[in-house]
Coordinates of C-alpha atoms in Angstrom, one line a residue:
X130 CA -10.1 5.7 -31.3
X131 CA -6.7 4.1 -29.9
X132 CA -6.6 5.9 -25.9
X133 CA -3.4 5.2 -24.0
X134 CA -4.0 4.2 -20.4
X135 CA -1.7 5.1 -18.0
X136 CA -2.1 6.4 -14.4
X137 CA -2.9 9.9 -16.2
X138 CA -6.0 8.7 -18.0
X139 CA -8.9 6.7 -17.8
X140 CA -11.0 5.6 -21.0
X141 CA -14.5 6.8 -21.5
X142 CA -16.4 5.4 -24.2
X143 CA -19.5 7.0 -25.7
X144 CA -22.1 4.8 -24.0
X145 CA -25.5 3.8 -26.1
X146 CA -28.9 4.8 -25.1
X147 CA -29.7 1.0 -24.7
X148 CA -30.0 0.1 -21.1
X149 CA -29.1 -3.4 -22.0
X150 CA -25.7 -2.9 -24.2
X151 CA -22.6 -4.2 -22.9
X152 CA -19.1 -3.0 -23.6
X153 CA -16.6 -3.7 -26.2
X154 CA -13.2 -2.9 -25.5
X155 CA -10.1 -4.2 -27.6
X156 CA -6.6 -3.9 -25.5
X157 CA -3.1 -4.1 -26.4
X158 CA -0.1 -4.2 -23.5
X159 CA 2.7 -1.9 -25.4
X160 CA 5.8 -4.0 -24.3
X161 CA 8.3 -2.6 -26.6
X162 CA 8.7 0.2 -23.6
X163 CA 8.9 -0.4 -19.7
X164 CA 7.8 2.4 -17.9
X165 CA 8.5 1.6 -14.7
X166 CA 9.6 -1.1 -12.5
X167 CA 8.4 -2.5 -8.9
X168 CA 9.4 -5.1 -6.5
X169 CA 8.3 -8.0 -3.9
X170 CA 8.4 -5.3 -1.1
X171 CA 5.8 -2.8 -3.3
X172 CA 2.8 -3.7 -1.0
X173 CA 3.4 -3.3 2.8
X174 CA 0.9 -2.5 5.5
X175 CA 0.7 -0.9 8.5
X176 CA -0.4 -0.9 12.5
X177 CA -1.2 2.4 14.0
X178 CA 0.9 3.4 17.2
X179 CA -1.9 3.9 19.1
X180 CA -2.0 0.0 19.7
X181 CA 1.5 0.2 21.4
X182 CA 0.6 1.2 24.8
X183 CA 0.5 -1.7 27.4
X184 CA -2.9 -0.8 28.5
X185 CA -4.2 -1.2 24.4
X186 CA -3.2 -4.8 24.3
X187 CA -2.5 -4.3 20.6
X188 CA -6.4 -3.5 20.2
X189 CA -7.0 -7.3 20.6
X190 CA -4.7 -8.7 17.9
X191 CA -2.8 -12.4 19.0
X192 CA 0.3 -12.3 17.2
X193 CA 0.7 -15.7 18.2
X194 CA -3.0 -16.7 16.7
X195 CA -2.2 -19.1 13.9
X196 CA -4.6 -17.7 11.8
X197 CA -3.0 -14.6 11.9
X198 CA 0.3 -16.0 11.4
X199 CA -0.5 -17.7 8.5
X200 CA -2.3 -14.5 7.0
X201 CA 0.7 -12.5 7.6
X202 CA 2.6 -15.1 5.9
X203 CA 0.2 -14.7 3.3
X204 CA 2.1 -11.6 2.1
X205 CA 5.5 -12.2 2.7
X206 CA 8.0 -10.2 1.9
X207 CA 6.1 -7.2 3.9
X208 CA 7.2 -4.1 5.0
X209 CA 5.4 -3.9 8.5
X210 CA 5.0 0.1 9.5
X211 CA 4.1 1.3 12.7
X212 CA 3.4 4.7 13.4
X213 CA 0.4 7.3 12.9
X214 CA -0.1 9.9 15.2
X215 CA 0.2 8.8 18.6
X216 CA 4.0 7.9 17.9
X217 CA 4.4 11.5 18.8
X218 CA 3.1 11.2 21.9
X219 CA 5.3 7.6 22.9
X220 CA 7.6 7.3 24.8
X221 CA 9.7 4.0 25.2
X222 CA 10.2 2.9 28.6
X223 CA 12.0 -0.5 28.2
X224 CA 11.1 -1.9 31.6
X225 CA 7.6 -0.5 32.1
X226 CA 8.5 0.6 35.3
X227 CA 9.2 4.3 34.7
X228 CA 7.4 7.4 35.2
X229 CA 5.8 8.4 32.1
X230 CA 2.1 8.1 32.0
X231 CA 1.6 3.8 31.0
X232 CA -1.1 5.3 28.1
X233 CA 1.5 7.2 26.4
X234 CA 4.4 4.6 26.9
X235 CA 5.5 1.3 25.4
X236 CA 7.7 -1.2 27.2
X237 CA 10.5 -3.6 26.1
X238 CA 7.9 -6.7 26.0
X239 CA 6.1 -5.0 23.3
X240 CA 9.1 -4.3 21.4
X241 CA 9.8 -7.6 21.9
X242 CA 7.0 -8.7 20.9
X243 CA 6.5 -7.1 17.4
X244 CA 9.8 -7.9 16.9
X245 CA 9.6 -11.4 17.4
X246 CA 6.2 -11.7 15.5
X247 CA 7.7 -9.7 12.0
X248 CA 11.1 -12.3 12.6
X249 CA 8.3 -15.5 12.2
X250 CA 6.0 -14.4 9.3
X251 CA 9.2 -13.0 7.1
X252 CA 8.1 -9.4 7.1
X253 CA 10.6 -6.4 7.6
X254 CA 9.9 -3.5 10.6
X255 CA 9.8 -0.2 9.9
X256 CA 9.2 2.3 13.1
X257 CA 8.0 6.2 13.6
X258 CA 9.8 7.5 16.3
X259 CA 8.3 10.4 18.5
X260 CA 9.7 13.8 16.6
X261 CA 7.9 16.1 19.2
X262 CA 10.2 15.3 22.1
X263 CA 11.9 18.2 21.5
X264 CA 14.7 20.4 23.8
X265 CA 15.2 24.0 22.5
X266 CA 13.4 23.7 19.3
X267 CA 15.4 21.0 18.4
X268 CA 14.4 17.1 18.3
X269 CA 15.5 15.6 21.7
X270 CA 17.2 12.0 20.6
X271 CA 17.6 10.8 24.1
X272 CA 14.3 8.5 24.0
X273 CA 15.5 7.2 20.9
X274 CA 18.8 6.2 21.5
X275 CA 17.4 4.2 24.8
X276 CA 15.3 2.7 21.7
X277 CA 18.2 2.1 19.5
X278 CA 20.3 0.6 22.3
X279 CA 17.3 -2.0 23.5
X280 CA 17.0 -3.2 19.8
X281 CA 20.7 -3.4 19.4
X282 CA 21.1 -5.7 22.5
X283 CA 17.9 -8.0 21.7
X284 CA 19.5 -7.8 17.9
X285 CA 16.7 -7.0 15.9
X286 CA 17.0 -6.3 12.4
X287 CA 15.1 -2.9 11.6
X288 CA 14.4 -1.7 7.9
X289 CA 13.6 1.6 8.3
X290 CA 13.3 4.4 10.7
X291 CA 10.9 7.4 10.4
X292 CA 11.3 10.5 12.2
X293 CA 7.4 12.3 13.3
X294 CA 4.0 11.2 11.3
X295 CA 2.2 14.0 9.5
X296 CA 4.1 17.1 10.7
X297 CA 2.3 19.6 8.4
X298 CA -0.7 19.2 10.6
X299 CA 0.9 19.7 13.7
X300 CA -0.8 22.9 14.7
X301 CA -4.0 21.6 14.4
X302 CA -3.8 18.3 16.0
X303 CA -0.7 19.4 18.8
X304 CA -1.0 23.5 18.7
X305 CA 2.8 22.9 17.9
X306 CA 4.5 23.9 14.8
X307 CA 7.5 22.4 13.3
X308 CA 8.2 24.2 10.3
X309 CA 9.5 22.4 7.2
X310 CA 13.3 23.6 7.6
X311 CA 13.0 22.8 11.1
X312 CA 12.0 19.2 10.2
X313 CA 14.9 19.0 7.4
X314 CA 17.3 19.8 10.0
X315 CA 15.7 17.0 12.4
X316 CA 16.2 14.5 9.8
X317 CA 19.8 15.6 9.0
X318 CA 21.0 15.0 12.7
X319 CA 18.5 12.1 12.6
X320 CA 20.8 10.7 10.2
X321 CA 24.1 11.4 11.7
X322 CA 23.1 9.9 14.7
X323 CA 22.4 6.4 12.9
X324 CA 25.9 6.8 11.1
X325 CA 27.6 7.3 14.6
X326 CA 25.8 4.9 16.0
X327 CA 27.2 0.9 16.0
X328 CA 24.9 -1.2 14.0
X329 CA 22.4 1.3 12.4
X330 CA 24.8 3.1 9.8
X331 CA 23.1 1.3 7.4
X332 CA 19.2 1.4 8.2
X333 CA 17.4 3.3 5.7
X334 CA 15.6 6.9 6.8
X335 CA 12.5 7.2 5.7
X336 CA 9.7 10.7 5.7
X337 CA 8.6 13.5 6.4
X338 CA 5.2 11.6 6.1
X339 CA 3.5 14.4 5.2
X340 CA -0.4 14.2 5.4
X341 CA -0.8 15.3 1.5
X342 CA 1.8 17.5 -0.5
X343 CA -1.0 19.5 -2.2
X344 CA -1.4 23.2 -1.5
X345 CA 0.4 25.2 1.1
X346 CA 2.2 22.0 2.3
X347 CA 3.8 21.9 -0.8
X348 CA 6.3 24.8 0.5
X349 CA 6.6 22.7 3.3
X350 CA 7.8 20.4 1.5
X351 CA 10.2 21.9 -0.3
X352 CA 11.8 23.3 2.9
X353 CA 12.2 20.2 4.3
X354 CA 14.6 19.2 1.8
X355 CA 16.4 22.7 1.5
X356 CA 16.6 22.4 5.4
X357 CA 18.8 19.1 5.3
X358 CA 16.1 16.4 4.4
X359 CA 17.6 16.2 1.0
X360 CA 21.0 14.4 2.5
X361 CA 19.0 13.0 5.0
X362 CA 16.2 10.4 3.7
X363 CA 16.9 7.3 1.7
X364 CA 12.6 7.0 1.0
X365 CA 10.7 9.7 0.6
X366 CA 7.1 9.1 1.7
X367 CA 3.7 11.0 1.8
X368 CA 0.3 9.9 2.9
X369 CA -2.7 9.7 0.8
X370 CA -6.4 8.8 1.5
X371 CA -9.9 9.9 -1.3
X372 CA -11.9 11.3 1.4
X373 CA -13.4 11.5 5.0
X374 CA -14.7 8.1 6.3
X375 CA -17.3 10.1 8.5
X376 CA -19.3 11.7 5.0
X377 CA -18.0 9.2 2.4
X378 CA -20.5 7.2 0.4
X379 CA -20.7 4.0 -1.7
X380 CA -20.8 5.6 -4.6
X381 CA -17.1 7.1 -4.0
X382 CA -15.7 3.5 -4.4
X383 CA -16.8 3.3 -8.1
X384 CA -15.7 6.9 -8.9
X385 CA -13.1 7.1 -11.6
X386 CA -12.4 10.7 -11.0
X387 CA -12.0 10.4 -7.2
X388 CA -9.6 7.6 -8.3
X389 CA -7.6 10.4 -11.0
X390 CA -7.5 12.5 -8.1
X391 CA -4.6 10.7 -6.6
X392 CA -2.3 11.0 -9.5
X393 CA -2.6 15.2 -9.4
X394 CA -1.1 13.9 -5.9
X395 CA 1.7 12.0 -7.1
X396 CA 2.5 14.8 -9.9
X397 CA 3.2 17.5 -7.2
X398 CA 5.3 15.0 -4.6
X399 CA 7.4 13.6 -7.3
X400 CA 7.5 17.3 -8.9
X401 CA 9.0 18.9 -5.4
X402 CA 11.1 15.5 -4.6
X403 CA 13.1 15.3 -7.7
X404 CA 14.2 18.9 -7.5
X405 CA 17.0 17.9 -5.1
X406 CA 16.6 14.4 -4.6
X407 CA 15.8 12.9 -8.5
X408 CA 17.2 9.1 -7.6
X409 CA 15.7 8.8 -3.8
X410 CA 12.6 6.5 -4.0
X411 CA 9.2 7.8 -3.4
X412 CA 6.7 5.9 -1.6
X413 CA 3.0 6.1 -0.2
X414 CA 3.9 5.8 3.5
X415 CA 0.2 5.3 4.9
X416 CA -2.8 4.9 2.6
X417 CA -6.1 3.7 2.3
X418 CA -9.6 4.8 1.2
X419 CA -10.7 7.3 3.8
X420 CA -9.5 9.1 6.5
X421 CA -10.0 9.0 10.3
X422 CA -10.6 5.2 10.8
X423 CA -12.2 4.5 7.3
X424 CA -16.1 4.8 6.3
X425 CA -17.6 1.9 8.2
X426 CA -19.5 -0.6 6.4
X427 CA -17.5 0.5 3.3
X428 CA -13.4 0.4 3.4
X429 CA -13.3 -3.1 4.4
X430 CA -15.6 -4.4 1.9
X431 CA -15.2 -5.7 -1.9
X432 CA -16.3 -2.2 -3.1
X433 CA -13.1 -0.9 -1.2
X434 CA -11.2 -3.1 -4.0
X435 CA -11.7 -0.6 -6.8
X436 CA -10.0 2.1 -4.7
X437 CA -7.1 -0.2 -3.8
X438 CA -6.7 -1.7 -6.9
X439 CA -6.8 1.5 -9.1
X440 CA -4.3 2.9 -6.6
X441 CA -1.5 0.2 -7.1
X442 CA -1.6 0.4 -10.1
X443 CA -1.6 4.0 -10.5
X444 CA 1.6 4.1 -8.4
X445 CA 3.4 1.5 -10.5
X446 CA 2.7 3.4 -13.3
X447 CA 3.8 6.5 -12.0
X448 CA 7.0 5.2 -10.3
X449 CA 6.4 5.2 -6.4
X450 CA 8.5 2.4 -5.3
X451 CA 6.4 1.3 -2.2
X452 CA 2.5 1.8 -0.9
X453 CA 1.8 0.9 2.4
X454 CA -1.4 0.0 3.1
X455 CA -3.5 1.7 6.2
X456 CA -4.0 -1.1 8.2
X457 CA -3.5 -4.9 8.5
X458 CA -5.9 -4.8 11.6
X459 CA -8.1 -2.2 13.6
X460 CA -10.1 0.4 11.9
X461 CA -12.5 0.0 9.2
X462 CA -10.1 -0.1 6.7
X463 CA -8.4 -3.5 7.9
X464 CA -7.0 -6.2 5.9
X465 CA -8.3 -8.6 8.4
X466 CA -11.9 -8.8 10.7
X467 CA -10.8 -7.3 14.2
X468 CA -13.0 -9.8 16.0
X469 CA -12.2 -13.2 14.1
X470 CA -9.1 -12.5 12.5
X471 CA -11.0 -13.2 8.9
X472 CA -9.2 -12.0 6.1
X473 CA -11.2 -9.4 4.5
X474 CA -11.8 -8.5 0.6
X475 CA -8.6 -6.6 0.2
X476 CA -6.6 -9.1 1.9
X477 CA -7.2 -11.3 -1.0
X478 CA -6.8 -9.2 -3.6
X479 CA -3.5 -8.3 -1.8
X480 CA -2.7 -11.4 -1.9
X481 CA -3.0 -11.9 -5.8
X482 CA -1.8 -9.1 -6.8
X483 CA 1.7 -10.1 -4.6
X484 CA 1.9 -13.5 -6.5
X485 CA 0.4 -12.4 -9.8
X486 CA 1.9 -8.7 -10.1
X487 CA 5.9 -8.5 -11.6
X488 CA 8.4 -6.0 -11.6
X489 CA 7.8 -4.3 -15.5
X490 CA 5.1 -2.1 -15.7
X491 CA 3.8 -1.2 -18.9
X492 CA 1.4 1.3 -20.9
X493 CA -2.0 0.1 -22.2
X494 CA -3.5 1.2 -25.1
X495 CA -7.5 0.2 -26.2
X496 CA -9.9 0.8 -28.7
X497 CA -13.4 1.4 -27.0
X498 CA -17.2 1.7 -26.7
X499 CA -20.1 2.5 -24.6
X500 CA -18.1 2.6 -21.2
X501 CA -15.5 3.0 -18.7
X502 CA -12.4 0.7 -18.3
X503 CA -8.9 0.9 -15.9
X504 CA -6.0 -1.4 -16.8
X505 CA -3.0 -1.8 -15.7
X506 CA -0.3 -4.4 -17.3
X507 CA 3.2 -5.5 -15.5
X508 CA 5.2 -8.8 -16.6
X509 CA 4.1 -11.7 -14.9
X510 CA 5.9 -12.9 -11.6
X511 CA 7.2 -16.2 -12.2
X512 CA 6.0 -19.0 -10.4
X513 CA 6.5 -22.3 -9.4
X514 CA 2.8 -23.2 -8.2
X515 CA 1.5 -21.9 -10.9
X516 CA 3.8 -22.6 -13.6
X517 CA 4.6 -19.1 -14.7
X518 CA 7.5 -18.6 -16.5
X519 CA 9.6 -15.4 -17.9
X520 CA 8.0 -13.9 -20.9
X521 CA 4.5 -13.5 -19.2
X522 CA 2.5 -10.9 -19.0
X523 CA -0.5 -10.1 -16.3
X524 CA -3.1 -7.8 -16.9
X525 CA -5.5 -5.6 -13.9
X526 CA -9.1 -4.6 -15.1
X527 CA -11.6 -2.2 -12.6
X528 CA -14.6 -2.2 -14.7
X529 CA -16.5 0.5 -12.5
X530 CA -19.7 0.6 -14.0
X531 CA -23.2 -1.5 -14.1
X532 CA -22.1 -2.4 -18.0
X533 CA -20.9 -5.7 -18.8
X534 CA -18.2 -5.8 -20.6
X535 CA -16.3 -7.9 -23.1
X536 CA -12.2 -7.2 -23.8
X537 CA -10.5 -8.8 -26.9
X538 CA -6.9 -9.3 -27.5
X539 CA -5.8 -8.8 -30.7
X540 CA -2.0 -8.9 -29.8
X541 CA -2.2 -12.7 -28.4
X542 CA -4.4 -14.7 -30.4
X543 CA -5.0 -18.1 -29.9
X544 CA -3.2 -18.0 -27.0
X545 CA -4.4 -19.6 -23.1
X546 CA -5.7 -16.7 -21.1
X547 CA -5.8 -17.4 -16.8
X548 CA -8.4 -15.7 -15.0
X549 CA -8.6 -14.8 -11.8
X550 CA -12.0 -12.6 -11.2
X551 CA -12.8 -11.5 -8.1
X552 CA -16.7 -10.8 -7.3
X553 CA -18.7 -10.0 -4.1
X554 CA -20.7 -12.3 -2.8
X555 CA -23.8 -11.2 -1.7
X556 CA -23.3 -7.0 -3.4
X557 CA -20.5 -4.6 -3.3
X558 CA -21.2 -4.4 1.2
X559 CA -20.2 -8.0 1.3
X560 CA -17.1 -8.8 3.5
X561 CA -17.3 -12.1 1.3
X562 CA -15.5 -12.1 -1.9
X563 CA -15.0 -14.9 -4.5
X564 CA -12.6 -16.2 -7.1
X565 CA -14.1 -17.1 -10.4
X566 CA -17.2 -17.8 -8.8
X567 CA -15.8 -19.9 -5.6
X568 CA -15.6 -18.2 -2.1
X569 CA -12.9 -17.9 -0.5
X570 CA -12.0 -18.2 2.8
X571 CA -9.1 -20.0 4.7
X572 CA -9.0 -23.6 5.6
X573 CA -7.7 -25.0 8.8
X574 CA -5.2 -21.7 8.8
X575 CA -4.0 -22.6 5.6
X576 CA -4.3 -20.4 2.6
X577 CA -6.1 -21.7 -0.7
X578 CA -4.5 -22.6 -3.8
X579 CA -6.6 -19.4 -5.7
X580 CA -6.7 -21.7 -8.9
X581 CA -7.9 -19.8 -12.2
X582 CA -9.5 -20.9 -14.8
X583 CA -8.5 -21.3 -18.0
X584 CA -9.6 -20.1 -21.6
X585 CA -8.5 -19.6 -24.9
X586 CA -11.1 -17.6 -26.2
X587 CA -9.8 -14.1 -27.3
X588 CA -13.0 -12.6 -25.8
X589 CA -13.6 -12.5 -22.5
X590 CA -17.3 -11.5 -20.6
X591 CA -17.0 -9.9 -17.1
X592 CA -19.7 -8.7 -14.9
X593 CA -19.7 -4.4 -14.7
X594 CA -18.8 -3.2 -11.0
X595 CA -16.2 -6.2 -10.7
X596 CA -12.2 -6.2 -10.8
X597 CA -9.7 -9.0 -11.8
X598 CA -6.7 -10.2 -13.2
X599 CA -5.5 -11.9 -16.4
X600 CA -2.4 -13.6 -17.1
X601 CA -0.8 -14.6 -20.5
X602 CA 1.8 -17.5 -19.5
X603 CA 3.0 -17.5 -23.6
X604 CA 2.9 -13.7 -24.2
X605 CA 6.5 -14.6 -24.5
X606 CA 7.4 -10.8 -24.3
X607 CA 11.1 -10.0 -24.7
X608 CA 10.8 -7.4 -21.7
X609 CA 9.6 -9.9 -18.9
X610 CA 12.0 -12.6 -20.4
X611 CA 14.9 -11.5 -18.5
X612 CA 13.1 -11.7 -14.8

């Protein structure tokens, strides 16, 4: 049986009834067709705006820490987003000696401060300015163009501006409704105030940030564009987390149809986006496993790889030009440990997936038994270090079961095959995660090399419940030849 895996479809295999069988699977990259294409800038990550407040201290993070520093450089190129929802309640107050409450405020040295710390690392600042500070049902740009002004003088470089987080859930979180025509209309002013003003003609728009697109939200939606959002944004973005990290369990980490559930997701946003705006790029504008903080004990663990990994790859496949990852630091879904600044299991496969990952994206198709298999193929991002050239190809595996499994590859026999597996340490809870067998961890604030090893065999054995990447450096494909 020959199964096609894209982001639509997983491959089930008819599993024996011998505890003790492992998995067969045959793959084959089809590269006679890309199906999509990504960039450098398709991972970014976020900080929620709750950390801007003076009195928050940016929730204990030391942008001037070397360790962070060097973990931030770590992903470069990075979009950096702030917002989340207290940017609607901000307001910015460049001195800090104004008369808004100092909770609900953030000053000029804070600005500065991001600012600075996005110029060092090479990442690129996008904001989420307050959309409820509002005069006669109307948004209220006054704050803003204080904002605007402040950055302009300081010259700061922004690349992107978004315009209210999540404003189909409104009601319930403010008792305030801003309907989706209302919003469009916000964004279209939004816009002409940027071309009017000096300097930011230029700087992309980005939203509505929609919590989900599903049900009745995907009306709203569709007014925001009919209301002027459709000549207003230059990204389109949405949000997207599985479930709530207060009731989520372990088991929802390895589930492959919690993972299918996001592409229903994807389906109805790009559905309702390209109906007036078929060219504008869609992106996951704040994502990560679960909900309201993350599940504890869970999100920032290797388990919370499968999730991750099966997402990317899913929104390659599917098109979405950008996903932004919910958060580089605080909550339990971090990147890195919010008391030592250690970089956590999805930092490093972040990390690989940035230097590994190209821009081609490709369909899979395998032949299978006795389990469950995700891949994912791109071209090969060329690299010095590690000698990749064009022609490449890298491969993504989630094997999400307790079944061992073995893959052949009949399309490149004989050929060298570099593997970089990535395996708890001590279970799927562990905040520990190795490559090929060796932990990693940072050394003197320096990244390690994150060697592979090398094989030839057309076979390869990987542990079930474990997730990876394989790169072909003489695949010598005629559609990554031209990176």
């Amino acid at each position: 049986m020959k199964v096609t895996l894209s982001a639509l479809i997983l491959v089930t295999t008819v599993i024996s009834h011998t505890a003790t069988a492992g998995v067969n699977v045959s793959v084959t990259v089809l590269t006679t067709q890309v199906v999509s294409f990504i960039d450098e800038l398709f991972i970014g990550v976020t900080l929620d705006a709750h950390l801007l407040p003076a009195p928050q201290h940016w929730g204990g993070l030391d942008f001037n820490s070397p360790k962070v520093q060097a973990l931030a450089k770590g992903l470069a190129p990075c979009y950096l987003r702030i917002g989340g929802t207290a940017g609607d309640g901000l307001t910015f107050d460049p001195t800090g000696h104004g008369t808004a409450d100092v909770n609900h405020t953030f000053t000029g040295a804070t600005w500065d401060a991001v600012n600075t710390f996005v110029r060092d690392v090479n990442w690129k600042f996008i904001f989420g300015l307050n959309v409820l500070k509002r005069k006669e049902g109307h948004w209220d740009p006054t704050n803003a163009k204080e904002l605007l002004q402040y950055n302009s003088e300081k010259g700061y470089q922004l690349a992107g501006l978004e315009l209210g987080n999540e404003p189909d859930i409104f009601p319930g979180k403010y008792h305030i409704t801003v309907n989706g025509s209302q919003l469009g209309m916000d964004f279209y002013n939004f816009k002409k105030l940027l071309k009017t003003t000096p300097g930011y003609a230029a700087t992309p728009v980005i939203g509505p940030d929609m919590a989900s697109v599903t049900g009745y939200r995907t009306q709203f939606l569709a007014d925001f564009f009919t209301g002027g959002g459709d000549k207003a944004v230059d990204r389109i973005t949405f949000h997207q987390y599985y479930t709530n990290g207060h009731t989520a369990q372990l088991s929802d980490f390895t589930d492959s149809k919690l993972m299918d559930y996001l592409v229903s997701i994807i389906e109805t946003g790009l559905h309702v986006s390209r109906r007036t705006n078929p060219l504008t790029p869609v992106w996951l504008g704040e994502t990560s496993s679960c909900y309201d903080g993350g599940a504890p004990g869970i999100s920032d663990r290797y388990v919370a790889g499968f999730l991750w990994l099966d997402k990317l790859g899913i929104a390659a496949r599917m098109g979405l030009k950008a996903v932004l990852r919910q958060d580089f630091y605080a909550g339990s879904y971090a990147l890195i440990d919010t008391d030592t600044f250690d970089p956590l299991p999805d930092y490093w496969l972040t990390v690989l997936y940035k230097r590994l990952v190209g821009g081609s994206v490709f369909s899979v198709e395998a032949s299978v038994n006795n389990s469950t298999i995700r891949a994912y193929a791109h071209c090969t991002k060329p690299s010095i270090s590690y000698g990749y050239m064009p022609g490449s190809v890298t491969m993504y595996f989630l094997l999400p079961t307790d079944n061992t499994t073995s893959i052949t590859f009949p399309q490149f026999p004989d050929q060298p095959v570099d593997v970089f597996w990535l395996t708890p340490v001590d279970g799927l809870t562990s905040k520990t995660v190795a490559l090929n067998n060796n932990p990693l961890k940072l050394v003197n604030n320096t990244l390690p090399e994150l060697k592979p090893y090398r094989t030839e065999r057309n076979t390869i054995t990987f542990p079930g419940k474990s997730f990876g990447f394989l790169v072909f450096p003489e695949a010598d494909v005629a559609a990554c030849s031209s990176q």
